[in-house]
N, CA, C and O atoms as a GROMACS GRO file, in nm:
protein
  624
    1MET      N    1  34.695   2.664  10.078
    1MET     CA    2  34.751   2.757   9.977
    1MET      C    3  34.626   2.734   9.854
    1MET      O    4  34.555   2.637   9.826
    2PHE      N    5  34.640   2.880   9.795
    2PHE     CA    6  34.572   2.902   9.696
    2PHE      C    7  34.620   2.897   9.563
    2PHE      O    8  34.716   2.970   9.540
    3THR      N    9  34.570   2.821   9.456
    3THR     CA   10  34.621   2.755   9.365
    3THR      C   11  34.567   2.866   9.238
    3THR      O   12  34.445   2.883   9.233
    4SER      N   13  34.647   2.935   9.143
    4SER     CA   14  34.585   2.983   9.023
    4SER      C   15  34.662   2.966   8.920
    4SER      O   16  34.783   2.988   8.929
    5VAL      N   17  34.593   2.916   8.783
    5VAL     CA   18  34.644   2.920   8.687
    5VAL      C   19  34.632   3.044   8.614
    5VAL      O   20  34.535   3.120   8.618
    6LEU      N   21  34.755   3.062   8.535
    6LEU     CA   22  34.777   3.218   8.510
    6LEU      C   23  34.832   3.173   8.367
    6LEU      O   24  34.931   3.106   8.337
    7MET      N   25  34.726   3.237   8.286
    7MET     CA   26  34.745   3.208   8.123
    7MET      C   27  34.843   3.362   8.091
    7MET      O   28  34.798   3.470   8.129
    8ILE      N   29  34.950   3.356   8.034
    8ILE     CA   30  35.004   3.493   7.987
    8ILE      C   31  35.041   3.466   7.833
    8ILE      O   32  35.027   3.358   7.777
    9GLU      N   33  35.093   3.591   7.771
    9GLU     CA   34  35.105   3.613   7.639
    9GLU      C   35  35.271   3.691   7.639
    9GLU      O   36  35.335   3.702   7.535
   10LYS      N   37  35.309   3.728   7.739
   10LYS     CA   38  35.424   3.808   7.720
   10LYS      C   39  35.512   3.798   7.856
   10LYS      O   40  35.456   3.746   7.952
   11PRO      N   41  35.634   3.840   7.872
   11PRO     CA   42  35.682   3.809   8.002
   11PRO      C   43  35.614   3.883   8.114
   11PRO      O   44  35.572   3.987   8.063
   12LEU      N   45  35.583   3.880   8.244
   12LEU     CA   46  35.527   3.936   8.363
   12LEU      C   47  35.652   4.064   8.358
   12LEU      O   48  35.770   4.047   8.328
   13THR      N   49  35.588   4.189   8.396
   13THR     CA   50  35.676   4.292   8.445
   13THR      C   51  35.619   4.298   8.615
   13THR      O   52  35.528   4.239   8.673
   14ALA      N   53  35.713   4.389   8.656
   14ALA     CA   54  35.716   4.399   8.790
   14ALA      C   55  35.555   4.452   8.833
   14ALA      O   56  35.505   4.408   8.937
   15THR      N   57  35.504   4.518   8.775
   15THR     CA   58  35.351   4.552   8.794
   15THR      C   59  35.260   4.413   8.835
   15THR      O   60  35.196   4.384   8.936
   16ASP      N   61  35.289   4.334   8.687
   16ASP     CA   62  35.176   4.202   8.678
   16ASP      C   63  35.198   4.155   8.808
   16ASP      O   64  35.107   4.144   8.889
   17VAL      N   65  35.374   4.110   8.843
   17VAL     CA   66  35.382   4.050   8.949
   17VAL      C   67  35.319   4.065   9.085
   17VAL      O   68  35.259   3.978   9.148
   18GLU      N   69  35.343   4.201   9.124
   18GLU     CA   70  35.294   4.254   9.243
   18GLU      C   71  35.132   4.247   9.219
   18GLU      O   72  35.061   4.214   9.314
   19PHE      N   73  35.078   4.277   9.099
   19PHE     CA   74  34.923   4.290   9.120
   19PHE      C   75  34.875   4.146   9.150
   19PHE      O   76  34.798   4.125   9.244
   20VAL      N   77  34.927   4.035   9.059
   20VAL     CA   78  34.874   3.889   9.098
   20VAL      C   79  34.931   3.806   9.207
   20VAL      O   80  34.882   3.696   9.234
   21THR      N   81  35.029   3.854   9.267
   21THR     CA   82  35.064   3.810   9.409
   21THR      C   83  34.979   3.843   9.520
   21THR      O   84  34.954   3.770   9.617
   22THR      N   85  34.932   3.980   9.493
   22THR     CA   86  34.860   4.044   9.623
   22THR      C   87  34.719   4.037   9.595
   22THR      O   88  34.646   4.115   9.657
   23LEU      N   89  34.663   3.951   9.505
   23LEU     CA   90  34.524   3.978   9.482
   23LEU      C   91  34.448   3.889   9.607
   23LEU      O   92  34.326   3.876   9.600
   24HIS      N   93  34.510   3.838   9.700
   24HIS     CA   94  34.413   3.736   9.784
   24HIS      C   95  34.543   3.773   9.949
   24HIS      O   96  34.574   3.699  10.043
   25GLY      N   97  34.568   3.857   9.930
   25GLY     CA   98  34.593   3.941  10.074
   25GLY      C   99  34.729   3.843  10.105
   25GLY      O  100  34.810   3.784  10.034
   26ASP      N  101  34.717   3.854  10.197
   26ASP     CA  102  34.853   3.749  10.278
   26ASP      C  103  34.855   3.607  10.233
   26ASP      O  104  34.960   3.543  10.239
   27GLU      N  105  34.726   3.544  10.180
   27GLU     CA  106  34.736   3.409  10.207
   27GLU      C  107  34.852   3.378  10.079
   27GLU      O  108  34.882   3.446   9.981
   28PRO      N  109  34.893   3.264  10.119
   28PRO     CA  110  35.024   3.210  10.024
   28PRO      C  111  34.967   3.199   9.879
   28PRO      O  112  34.845   3.197   9.889
   29VAL      N  113  35.004   3.192   9.753
   29VAL     CA  114  34.982   3.165   9.634
   29VAL      C  115  35.072   3.030   9.563
   29VAL      O  116  35.189   3.001   9.585
   30SER      N  117  35.010   2.987   9.506
   30SER     CA  118  35.083   2.886   9.398
   30SER      C  119  35.049   2.936   9.265
   30SER      O  120  34.934   2.975   9.242
   31PHE      N  121  35.146   2.939   9.173
   31PHE     CA  122  35.086   2.985   9.030
   31PHE      C  123  35.121   2.857   8.930
   31PHE      O  124  35.221   2.796   8.969
   32ILE      N  125  35.071   2.812   8.831
   32ILE     CA  126  35.102   2.740   8.745
   32ILE      C  127  35.077   2.807   8.607
   32ILE      O  128  34.967   2.801   8.552
   33VAL      N  129  35.195   2.877   8.547
   33VAL     CA  130  35.170   2.954   8.446
   33VAL      C  131  35.194   2.894   8.334
   33VAL      O  132  35.289   2.817   8.318
   34LEU      N  133  35.084   2.935   8.221
   34LEU     CA  134  35.065   2.890   8.089
   34LEU      C  135  35.075   2.983   8.011
   34LEU      O  136  34.989   3.068   7.986
   35MET      N  137  35.228   2.968   7.946
   35MET     CA  138  35.289   3.094   7.845
   35MET      C  139  35.221   3.047   7.713
   35MET      O  140  35.243   2.932   7.676
   36GLN      N  141  35.141   3.127   7.639
   36GLN     CA  142  35.080   3.114   7.509
   36GLN      C  143  35.139   3.206   7.403
   36GLN      O  144  35.092   3.321   7.402
   37PRO      N  145  35.221   3.180   7.324
   37PRO     CA  146  35.289   3.279   7.240
   37PRO      C  147  35.219   3.336   7.178
   37PRO      O  148  35.128   3.267   7.134
   38ARG      N  149  35.216   3.484   7.139
   38ARG     CA  150  35.116   3.613   7.106
   38ARG      C  151  35.083   3.532   6.956
   38ARG      O  152  34.974   3.490   6.916
   39GLY      N  153  35.210   3.527   6.894
   39GLY     CA  154  35.179   3.504   6.733
   39GLY      C  155  35.131   3.367   6.709
   39GLY      O  156  35.124   3.322   6.595
   40ASP      N  157  35.103   3.309   6.797
   40ASP     CA  158  35.012   3.132   6.798
   40ASP      C  159  34.825   3.197   6.843
   40ASP      O  160  34.735   3.114   6.839
   41GLN      N  161  34.799   3.311   6.872
   41GLN     CA  162  34.687   3.324   6.960
   41GLN      C  163  34.540   3.355   6.874
   41GLN      O  164  34.424   3.317   6.892
   42ALA      N  165  34.598   3.432   6.786
   42ALA     CA  166  34.481   3.451   6.693
   42ALA      C  167  34.528   3.495   6.561
   42ALA      O  168  34.646   3.526   6.542
   43ASP      N  169  34.440   3.498   6.469
   43ASP     CA  170  34.488   3.567   6.330
   43ASP      C  171  34.538   3.690   6.304
   43ASP      O  172  34.493   3.784   6.370
   44LEU      N  173  34.620   3.711   6.224
   44LEU     CA  174  34.711   3.838   6.193
   44LEU      C  175  34.617   3.927   6.169
   44LEU      O  176  34.661   4.041   6.183
   45LEU      N  177  34.481   3.922   6.133
   45LEU     CA  178  34.381   4.033   6.084
   45LEU      C  179  34.330   4.068   6.228
   45LEU      O  180  34.343   4.183   6.268
   46LEU      N  181  34.288   3.996   6.286
   46LEU     CA  182  34.248   4.008   6.432
   46LEU      C  183  34.337   4.120   6.528
   46LEU      O  184  34.313   4.234   6.569
   47ARG      N  185  34.435   4.039   6.540
   47ARG     CA  186  34.568   4.133   6.601
   47ARG      C  187  34.562   4.254   6.553
   47ARG      O  188  34.548   4.343   6.636
   48ALA      N  189  34.568   4.286   6.428
   48ALA     CA  190  34.593   4.431   6.347
   48ALA      C  191  34.522   4.503   6.372
   48ALA      O  192  34.549   4.624   6.376
   49ILE      N  193  34.402   4.451   6.400
   49ILE     CA  194  34.246   4.556   6.423
   49ILE      C  195  34.280   4.594   6.575
   49ILE      O  196  34.286   4.713   6.607
   50ASP      N  197  34.297   4.512   6.649
   50ASP     CA  198  34.322   4.532   6.766
   50ASP      C  199  34.400   4.636   6.794
   50ASP      O  200  34.358   4.722   6.871
   51ASP      N  201  34.514   4.644   6.744
   51ASP     CA  202  34.651   4.745   6.744
   51ASP      C  203  34.595   4.902   6.702
   51ASP      O  204  34.617   5.010   6.757
   52VAL      N  205  34.504   4.868   6.570
   52VAL     CA  206  34.411   4.998   6.515
   52VAL      C  207  34.349   5.044   6.624
   52VAL      O  208  34.371   5.152   6.678
   53ALA      N  209  34.259   4.948   6.663
   53ALA     CA  210  34.173   5.007   6.764
   53ALA      C  211  34.233   5.114   6.886
   53ALA      O  212  34.202   5.226   6.927
   54MET      N  213  34.332   5.018   6.918
   54MET     CA  214  34.403   5.127   7.043
   54MET      C  215  34.510   5.215   6.998
   54MET      O  216  34.594   5.261   7.075
   55GLY      N  217  34.504   5.238   6.862
   55GLY     CA  218  34.583   5.383   6.804
   55GLY      C  219  34.700   5.353   6.795
   55GLY      O  220  34.778   5.448   6.789
   56GLU      N  221  34.756   5.218   6.791
   56GLU     CA  222  34.910   5.175   6.781
   56GLU      C  223  34.921   5.140   6.620
   56GLU      O  224  34.924   5.021   6.589
   57LEU      N  225  34.925   5.221   6.539
   57LEU     CA  226  34.953   5.192   6.409
   57LEU      C  227  35.068   5.138   6.357
   57LEU      O  228  35.073   5.069   6.256
   58LYS      N  229  35.179   5.174   6.439
   58LYS     CA  230  35.316   5.100   6.405
   58LYS      C  231  35.308   4.952   6.433
   58LYS      O  232  35.366   4.860   6.375
   59GLU      N  233  35.226   4.949   6.533
   59GLU     CA  234  35.219   4.801   6.611
   59GLU      C  235  35.139   4.701   6.496
   59GLU      O  236  35.161   4.584   6.464
   60ALA      N  237  35.067   4.772   6.461
   60ALA     CA  238  34.966   4.699   6.316
   60ALA      C  239  35.036   4.635   6.208
   60ALA      O  240  35.015   4.532   6.144
   61VAL      N  241  35.125   4.725   6.206
   61VAL     CA  242  35.194   4.690   6.077
   61VAL      C  243  35.307   4.610   6.076
   61VAL      O  244  35.366   4.573   5.975
   62ARG      N  245  35.341   4.578   6.217
   62ARG     CA  246  35.464   4.501   6.252
   62ARG      C  247  35.383   4.361   6.290
   62ARG      O  248  35.442   4.259   6.325
   63GLU      N  249  35.252   4.373   6.280
   63GLU     CA  250  35.197   4.211   6.315
   63GLU      C  251  35.265   4.112   6.241
   63GLU      O  252  35.332   4.018   6.282
   64GLY      N  253  35.240   4.147   6.130
   64GLY     CA  254  35.339   4.012   6.022
   64GLY      C  255  35.478   3.946   6.068
   64GLY      O  256  35.521   3.832   6.055
   65GLU      N  257  35.531   4.060   6.127
   65GLU     CA  258  35.666   4.012   6.199
   65GLU      C  259  35.670   3.919   6.329
   65GLU      O  260  35.773   3.861   6.365
   66GLU      N  261  35.544   3.911   6.396
   66GLU     CA  262  35.542   3.829   6.530
   66GLU      C  263  35.562   3.679   6.495
   66GLU      O  264  35.494   3.613   6.415
   67PRO      N  265  35.661   3.639   6.564
   67PRO     CA  266  35.730   3.497   6.542
   67PRO      C  267  35.601   3.402   6.549
   67PRO      O  268  35.504   3.456   6.602
   68GLU      N  269  35.584   3.282   6.509
   68GLU     CA  270  35.464   3.178   6.529
   68GLU      C  271  35.545   3.031   6.513
   68GLU      O  272  35.662   3.020   6.475
   69GLY      N  273  35.475   2.946   6.542
   69GLY     CA  274  35.498   2.829   6.533
   69GLY      C  275  35.645   2.776   6.608
   69GLY      O  276  35.637   2.795   6.730
   70GLU      N  277  35.749   2.728   6.574
   70GLU     CA  278  35.879   2.706   6.620
   70GLU      C  279  35.944   2.798   6.653
   70GLU      O  280  36.017   2.784   6.750
   71LYS      N  281  35.938   2.931   6.577
   71LYS     CA  282  36.018   3.035   6.557
   71LYS      C  283  35.951   3.125   6.701
   71LYS      O  284  36.020   3.217   6.746
   72ALA      N  285  35.849   3.100   6.751
   72ALA     CA  286  35.794   3.171   6.874
   72ALA      C  287  35.834   3.071   6.997
   72ALA      O  288  35.814   3.114   7.111
   73ARG      N  289  35.880   2.963   6.983
   73ARG     CA  290  35.912   2.857   7.104
   73ARG      C  291  36.016   2.936   7.203
   73ARG      O  292  35.998   2.969   7.320
   74GLN      N  293  36.143   2.957   7.110
   74GLN     CA  294  36.227   3.027   7.240
   74GLN      C  295  36.213   3.141   7.273
   74GLN      O  296  36.275   3.150   7.379
   75PRO      N  297  36.154   3.271   7.242
   75PRO     CA  298  36.122   3.364   7.286
   75PRO      C  299  35.998   3.338   7.428
   75PRO      O  300  35.992   3.383   7.542
   76ALA      N  301  35.917   3.253   7.355
   76ALA     CA  302  35.807   3.217   7.475
   76ALA      C  303  35.886   3.146   7.592
   76ALA      O  304  35.864   3.177   7.710
   77GLU      N  305  35.970   3.060   7.561
   77GLU     CA  306  36.048   2.963   7.691
   77GLU      C  307  36.108   3.091   7.772
   77GLU      O  308  36.073   3.107   7.889
   78LEU      N  309  36.202   3.185   7.709
   78LEU     CA  310  36.235   3.292   7.780
   78LEU      C  311  36.141   3.397   7.856
   78LEU      O  312  36.192   3.458   7.950
   79ALA      N  313  36.038   3.416   7.830
   79ALA     CA  314  35.944   3.469   7.865
   79ALA      C  315  35.888   3.411   8.002
   79ALA      O  316  35.852   3.479   8.099
   80LEU      N  317  35.886   3.270   7.992
   80LEU     CA  318  35.798   3.196   8.079
   80LEU      C  319  35.910   3.196   8.230
   80LEU      O  320  35.878   3.209   8.348
   81VAL      N  321  36.050   3.175   8.168
   81VAL     CA  322  36.138   3.158   8.257
   81VAL      C  323  36.172   3.292   8.339
   81VAL      O  324  36.216   3.282   8.453
   82HIS      N  325  36.149   3.420   8.276
   82HIS     CA  326  36.164   3.555   8.349
   82HIS      C  327  36.056   3.576   8.461
   82HIS      O  328  36.064   3.640   8.565
   83SER      N  329  35.917   3.481   8.392
   83SER     CA  330  35.818   3.522   8.469
   83SER      C  331  35.800   3.454   8.595
   83SER      O  332  35.760   3.511   8.697
   84LEU      N  333  35.844   3.277   8.585
   84LEU     CA  334  35.862   3.216   8.700
   84LEU      C  335  35.956   3.276   8.819
   84LEU      O  336  35.932   3.261   8.939
   85ASN      N  337  36.042   3.328   8.778
   85ASN     CA  338  36.184   3.386   8.863
   85ASN      C  339  36.107   3.481   8.918
   85ASN      O  340  36.098   3.487   9.041
   86ALA      N  341  36.050   3.555   8.849
   86ALA     CA  342  35.961   3.710   8.917
   86ALA      C  343  35.881   3.654   9.027
   86ALA      O  344  35.907   3.693   9.141
   87LEU      N  345  35.793   3.573   9.008
   87LEU     CA  346  35.694   3.505   9.082
   87LEU      C  347  35.741   3.464   9.218
   87LEU      O  348  35.699   3.490   9.331
   88ARG      N  349  35.863   3.376   9.164
   88ARG     CA  350  35.911   3.329   9.299
   88ARG      C  351  35.997   3.436   9.375
   88ARG      O  352  36.021   3.431   9.495
   89ALA      N  353  36.037   3.527   9.294
   89ALA     CA  354  36.111   3.631   9.371
   89ALA      C  355  36.003   3.699   9.503
   89ALA      O  356  36.032   3.736   9.617
   90ALA      N  357  35.912   3.697   9.454
   90ALA     CA  358  35.778   3.758   9.524
   90ALA      C  359  35.740   3.699   9.622
   90ALA      O  360  35.660   3.754   9.698
   91GLY      N  361  35.786   3.574   9.647
   91GLY     CA  362  35.729   3.477   9.745
   91GLY      C  363  35.640   3.381   9.713
   91GLY      O  364  35.592   3.317   9.807
   92ALA      N  365  35.602   3.351   9.584
   92ALA     CA  366  35.516   3.293   9.548
   92ALA      C  367  35.587   3.151   9.501
   92ALA      O  368  35.708   3.146   9.477
   93GLU      N  369  35.489   3.023   9.490
   93GLU     CA  370  35.536   2.905   9.410
   93GLU      C  371  35.467   2.932   9.268
   93GLU      O  372  35.353   2.969   9.238
   94ALA      N  373  35.599   2.896   9.180
   94ALA     CA  374  35.554   2.881   9.047
   94ALA      C  375  35.625   2.794   8.958
   94ALA      O  376  35.747   2.783   8.945
   95VAL      N  377  35.517   2.721   8.888
   95VAL     CA  378  35.592   2.631   8.755
   95VAL      C  379  35.519   2.663   8.659
   95VAL      O  380  35.417   2.731   8.672
   96GLY      N  381  35.565   2.614   8.539
   96GLY     CA  382  35.473   2.660   8.417
   96GLY      C  383  35.550   2.586   8.296
   96GLY      O  384  35.652   2.519   8.311
   97GLN      N  385  35.493   2.608   8.190
   97GLN     CA  386  35.538   2.562   8.064
   97GLN      C  387  35.439   2.643   7.968
   97GLN      O  388  35.335   2.702   7.996
   98VAL      N  389  35.513   2.626   7.827
   98VAL     CA  390  35.464   2.710   7.698
   98VAL      C  391  35.367   2.600   7.654
   98VAL      O  392  35.390   2.481   7.673
   99VAL      N  393  35.262   2.644   7.598
   99VAL     CA  394  35.151   2.613   7.535
   99VAL      C  395  35.153   2.630   7.395
   99VAL      O  396  35.163   2.747   7.357
  100GLU      N  397  35.146   2.529   7.299
  100GLU     CA  398  35.168   2.530   7.198
  100GLU      C  399  35.031   2.514   7.102
  100GLU      O  400  34.998   2.592   7.013
  101GLU      N  401  34.967   2.404   7.139
  101GLU     CA  402  34.840   2.343   7.069
  101GLU      C  403  34.726   2.346   7.190
  101GLU      O  404  34.750   2.337   7.310
  102HIS      N  405  34.602   2.361   7.132
  102HIS     CA  406  34.460   2.380   7.228
  102HIS      C  407  34.499   2.421   7.352
  102HIS      O  408  34.506   2.339   7.444
  103PRO      N  409  34.532   2.558   7.370
  103PRO     CA  410  34.549   2.588   7.528
  103PRO      C  411  34.443   2.598   7.620
  103PRO      O  412  34.467   2.605   7.741
  104LEU      N  413  34.284   2.597   7.558
  104LEU     CA  414  34.206   2.588   7.636
  104LEU      C  415  34.152   2.458   7.708
  104LEU      O  416  34.074   2.440   7.800
  105ASP      N  417  34.223   2.380   7.630
  105ASP     CA  418  34.217   2.215   7.648
  105ASP      C  419  34.324   2.211   7.767
  105ASP      O  420  34.291   2.175   7.880
  106LYS      N  421  34.446   2.249   7.736
  106LYS     CA  422  34.565   2.248   7.819
  106LYS      C  423  34.514   2.296   7.964
  106LYS      O  424  34.518   2.227   8.066
  107MET      N  425  34.459   2.440   7.952
  107MET     CA  426  34.412   2.483   8.105
  107MET      C  427  34.311   2.407   8.160
  107MET      O  428  34.320   2.388   8.281
  108LYS      N  429  34.194   2.346   8.089
  108LYS     CA  430  34.131   2.274   8.174
  108LYS      C  431  34.179   2.158   8.236
  108LYS      O  432  34.161   2.121   8.353
  109THR      N  433  34.249   2.098   8.134
  109THR     CA  434  34.346   1.962   8.200
  109THR      C  435  34.407   2.028   8.343
  109THR      O  436  34.365   1.978   8.447
  110VAL      N  437  34.490   2.121   8.350
  110VAL     CA  438  34.601   2.170   8.428
  110VAL      C  439  34.494   2.208   8.553
  110VAL      O  440  34.528   2.176   8.668
  111VAL      N  441  34.403   2.255   8.537
  111VAL     CA  442  34.295   2.306   8.646
  111VAL      C  443  34.244   2.184   8.730
  111VAL      O  444  34.238   2.193   8.853
  112GLU      N  445  34.208   2.069   8.662
  112GLU     CA  446  34.165   1.969   8.709
  112GLU      C  447  34.249   1.886   8.786
  112GLU      O  448  34.215   1.835   8.892
  113GLU      N  449  34.386   1.870   8.719
  113GLU     CA  450  34.493   1.797   8.781
  113GLU      C  451  34.567   1.844   8.904
  113GLU      O  452  34.619   1.775   8.991
  114ALA      N  453  34.562   1.996   8.893
  114ALA     CA  454  34.624   2.061   9.012
  114ALA      C  455  34.480   2.117   9.115
  114ALA      O  456  34.498   2.177   9.221
  115GLY      N  457  34.373   2.092   9.076
  115GLY     CA  458  34.277   2.128   9.167
  115GLY      C  459  34.316   2.285   9.209
  115GLY      O  460  34.358   2.323   9.319
  116ALA      N  461  34.295   2.347   9.117
  116ALA     CA  462  34.316   2.484   9.073
  116ALA      C  463  34.173   2.585   9.155
  116ALA      O  464  34.056   2.557   9.130
  117ASP      N  465  34.200   2.663   9.220
  117ASP     CA  466  34.097   2.735   9.278
  117ASP      C  467  34.021   2.848   9.170
  117ASP      O  468  33.904   2.885   9.169
  118GLU      N  469  34.129   2.885   9.084
  118GLU     CA  470  34.087   2.980   8.975
  118GLU      C  471  34.186   2.997   8.851
  118GLU      O  472  34.301   2.952   8.845
  119VAL      N  473  34.129   3.061   8.766
  119VAL     CA  474  34.251   3.093   8.656
  119VAL      C  475  34.229   3.268   8.624
  119VAL      O  476  34.126   3.336   8.625
  120ILE      N  477  34.377   3.304   8.594
  120ILE     CA  478  34.369   3.433   8.587
  120ILE      C  479  34.431   3.445   8.425
  120ILE      O  480  34.539   3.396   8.389
  121VAL      N  481  34.343   3.516   8.347
  121VAL     CA  482  34.407   3.566   8.209
  121VAL      C  483  34.473   3.681   8.198
  121VAL      O  484  34.395   3.777   8.204
  122LEU      N  485  34.620   3.719   8.180
  122LEU     CA  486  34.677   3.849   8.202
  122LEU      C  487  34.717   3.844   8.044
  122LEU      O  488  34.801   3.775   7.985
  123THR      N  489  34.638   3.931   8.003
  123THR     CA  490  34.685   3.974   7.836
  123THR      C  491  34.685   4.117   7.791
  123THR      O  492  34.646   4.201   7.873
  124ALA      N  493  34.715   4.149   7.696
  124ALA     CA  494  34.687   4.278   7.642
  124ALA      C  495  34.552   4.302   7.586
  124ALA      O  496  34.520   4.228   7.494
  125PRO      N  497  34.484   4.373   7.616
  125PRO     CA  498  34.337   4.430   7.544
  125PRO      C  499  34.350   4.358   7.387
  125PRO      O  500  34.438   4.370   7.302
  126HIS      N  501  34.245   4.291   7.388
  126HIS     CA  502  34.188   4.215   7.256
  126HIS      C  503  34.053   4.287   7.199
  126HIS      O  504  33.955   4.213   7.204
  127TYR      N  505  34.031   4.404   7.150
  127TYR     CA  506  33.919   4.464   7.173
  127TYR      C  507  33.798   4.398   7.095
  127TYR      O  508  33.681   4.393   7.134
  128VAL      N  509  33.862   4.335   6.946
  128VAL     CA  510  33.757   4.271   6.868
  128VAL      C  511  33.719   4.120   6.921
  128VAL      O  512  33.605   4.074   6.912
  129GLU      N  513  33.822   4.054   6.974
  129GLU     CA  514  33.803   3.919   7.019
  129GLU      C  515  33.719   3.938   7.141
  129GLU      O  516  33.612   3.876   7.147
  130GLU      N  517  33.755   4.018   7.243
  130GLU     CA  518  33.661   4.039   7.362
  130GLU      C  519  33.506   4.087   7.297
  130GLU      O  520  33.410   4.014   7.326
  131PHE      N  521  33.489   4.174   7.236
  131PHE     CA  522  33.370   4.225   7.165
  131PHE      C  523  33.278   4.092   7.134
  131PHE      O  524  33.163   4.084   7.178
  132PHE      N  525  33.334   3.994   7.060
  132PHE     CA  526  33.269   3.879   7.014
  132PHE      C  527  33.298   3.767   7.128
  132PHE      O  528  33.264   3.652   7.098
  133HIS      N  529  33.348   3.784   7.236
  133HIS     CA  530  33.352   3.716   7.351
  133HIS      C  531  33.453   3.572   7.291
  133HIS      O  532  33.436   3.455   7.325
  134ARG      N  533  33.525   3.609   7.224
  134ARG     CA  534  33.656   3.477   7.148
  134ARG      C  535  33.795   3.510   7.202
  134ARG      O  536  33.900   3.471   7.151
  135ASP      N  537  33.782   3.590   7.314
  135ASP     CA  538  33.923   3.639   7.409
  135ASP      C  539  33.934   3.484   7.488
  135ASP      O  540  33.846   3.398   7.490
  136TRP      N  541  34.068   3.476   7.550
  136TRP     CA  542  34.077   3.356   7.645
  136TRP      C  543  33.981   3.335   7.731
  136TRP      O  544  33.908   3.236   7.736
  137ALA      N  545  33.980   3.459   7.824
  137ALA     CA  546  33.916   3.458   7.953
  137ALA      C  547  33.748   3.410   7.901
  137ALA      O  548  33.684   3.315   7.947
  138SER      N  549  33.708   3.500   7.801
  138SER     CA  550  33.537   3.476   7.780
  138SER      C  551  33.527   3.288   7.742
  138SER      O  552  33.450   3.205   7.792
  139ARG      N  553  33.619   3.271   7.654
  139ARG     CA  554  33.628   3.114   7.618
  139ARG      C  555  33.655   2.988   7.757
  139ARG      O  556  33.594   2.882   7.773
  140ALA      N  557  33.757   3.044   7.836
  140ALA     CA  558  33.786   2.968   7.927
  140ALA      C  559  33.666   2.960   8.044
  140ALA      O  560  33.663   2.867   8.125
  141ARG      N  561  33.574   3.060   8.042
  141ARG     CA  562  33.475   3.081   8.143
  141ARG      C  563  33.370   2.934   8.132
  141ARG      O  564  33.321   2.865   8.222
  142HIS      N  565  33.362   2.921   7.978
  142HIS     CA  566  33.278   2.794   7.954
  142HIS      C  567  33.320   2.682   7.963
  142HIS      O  568  33.246   2.585   7.947
  143LYS      N  569  33.473   2.670   7.995
  143LYS     CA  570  33.545   2.550   7.994
  143LYS      C  571  33.597   2.485   8.119
  143LYS      O  572  33.585   2.364   8.135
  144VAL      N  573  33.657   2.565   8.208
  144VAL     CA  574  33.750   2.546   8.334
  144VAL      C  575  33.696   2.481   8.427
  144VAL      O  576  33.743   2.382   8.482
  145GLY      N  577  33.554   2.554   8.460
  145GLY     CA  578  33.471   2.515   8.598
  145GLY      C  579  33.533   2.579   8.732
  145GLY      O  580  33.523   2.527   8.843
  146VAL      N  581  33.588   2.677   8.708
  146VAL     CA  582  33.676   2.738   8.802
  146VAL      C  583  33.626   2.895   8.762
  146VAL      O  584  33.586   2.922   8.649
  147PRO      N  585  33.635   3.012   8.886
  147PRO     CA  586  33.619   3.139   8.846
  147PRO      C  587  33.748   3.173   8.741
  147PRO      O  588  33.862   3.128   8.755
  148VAL      N  589  33.710   3.249   8.651
  148VAL     CA  590  33.839   3.330   8.544
  148VAL      C  591  33.817   3.490   8.587
  148VAL      O  592  33.725   3.570   8.606
  149LEU      N  593  33.950   3.484   8.591
  149LEU     CA  594  33.961   3.654   8.596
  149LEU      C  595  34.045   3.696   8.490
  149LEU      O  596  34.150   3.647   8.447
  150LYS      N  597  33.972   3.807   8.452
  150LYS     CA  598  34.065   3.856   8.321
  150LYS      C  599  34.130   3.976   8.353
  150LYS      O  600  34.054   4.063   8.394
  151LEU      N  601  34.258   4.006   8.345
  151LEU     CA  602  34.357   4.129   8.364
  151LEU      C  603  34.418   4.202   8.253
  151LEU      O  604  34.435   4.133   8.152
  152PHE      N  605  34.445   4.296   8.248
  152PHE     CA  606  34.544   4.342   8.147
  152PHE      C  607  34.677   4.356   8.199
  152PHE      O  608  34.705   4.391   8.314
  153ALA      N  609  34.764   4.322   8.100
  153ALA     CA  610  34.893   4.307   8.129
  153ALA      C  611  34.966   4.456   8.138
  153ALA      O  612  34.915   4.548   8.073
  154HIS      N  613  35.072   4.478   8.209
  154HIS     CA  614  35.104   4.637   8.211
  154HIS      C  615  35.237   4.601   8.110
  154HIS      O  616  35.288   4.495   8.074
  155SER      N  617  35.265   4.736   8.083
  155SER     CA  618  35.393   4.758   8.005
  155SER      C  619  35.532   4.852   8.077
  155SER      O  620  35.515   4.945   8.156
  156GLU      N  621  35.657   4.809   8.033
  156GLU     CA  622  35.755   4.875   8.130
  156GLU      C  623  35.822   4.938   8.012
  156GLU      O  624  35.920   5.011   8.028
   0.00000   0.00000   0.00000
């Protein structure tokens, strides 16, 4: 069985589930999902600049409303449960957890403990962070010791 550590920041859409579960053809896949609440990922200014770069001015204004810390925990847990159920419904094995602190350290530990074959980072585009190689995928490539695939999440 192929094991993937999947880092997400929002609930998986049906398109996301189909995409990640079919990456390896008919080979059975097991996912370890790490849910990183979006509000805890980067500073407010970088998120707002990303929104402006994508032409989403209304989103840039609302970045200050993004829950952080303990307020982000419950929505993250619900997103994780939804995502795990969707992966299981597609025939994959899936477990996961919300990651609140040191997500790259947690990712490295999970990869090592599970003997994972790869890491998939599934997020919305973060142009400023990507340009400076400060996004999760770029940083993980130097830390986890397995291939890291960056995919852009879909919206429904």
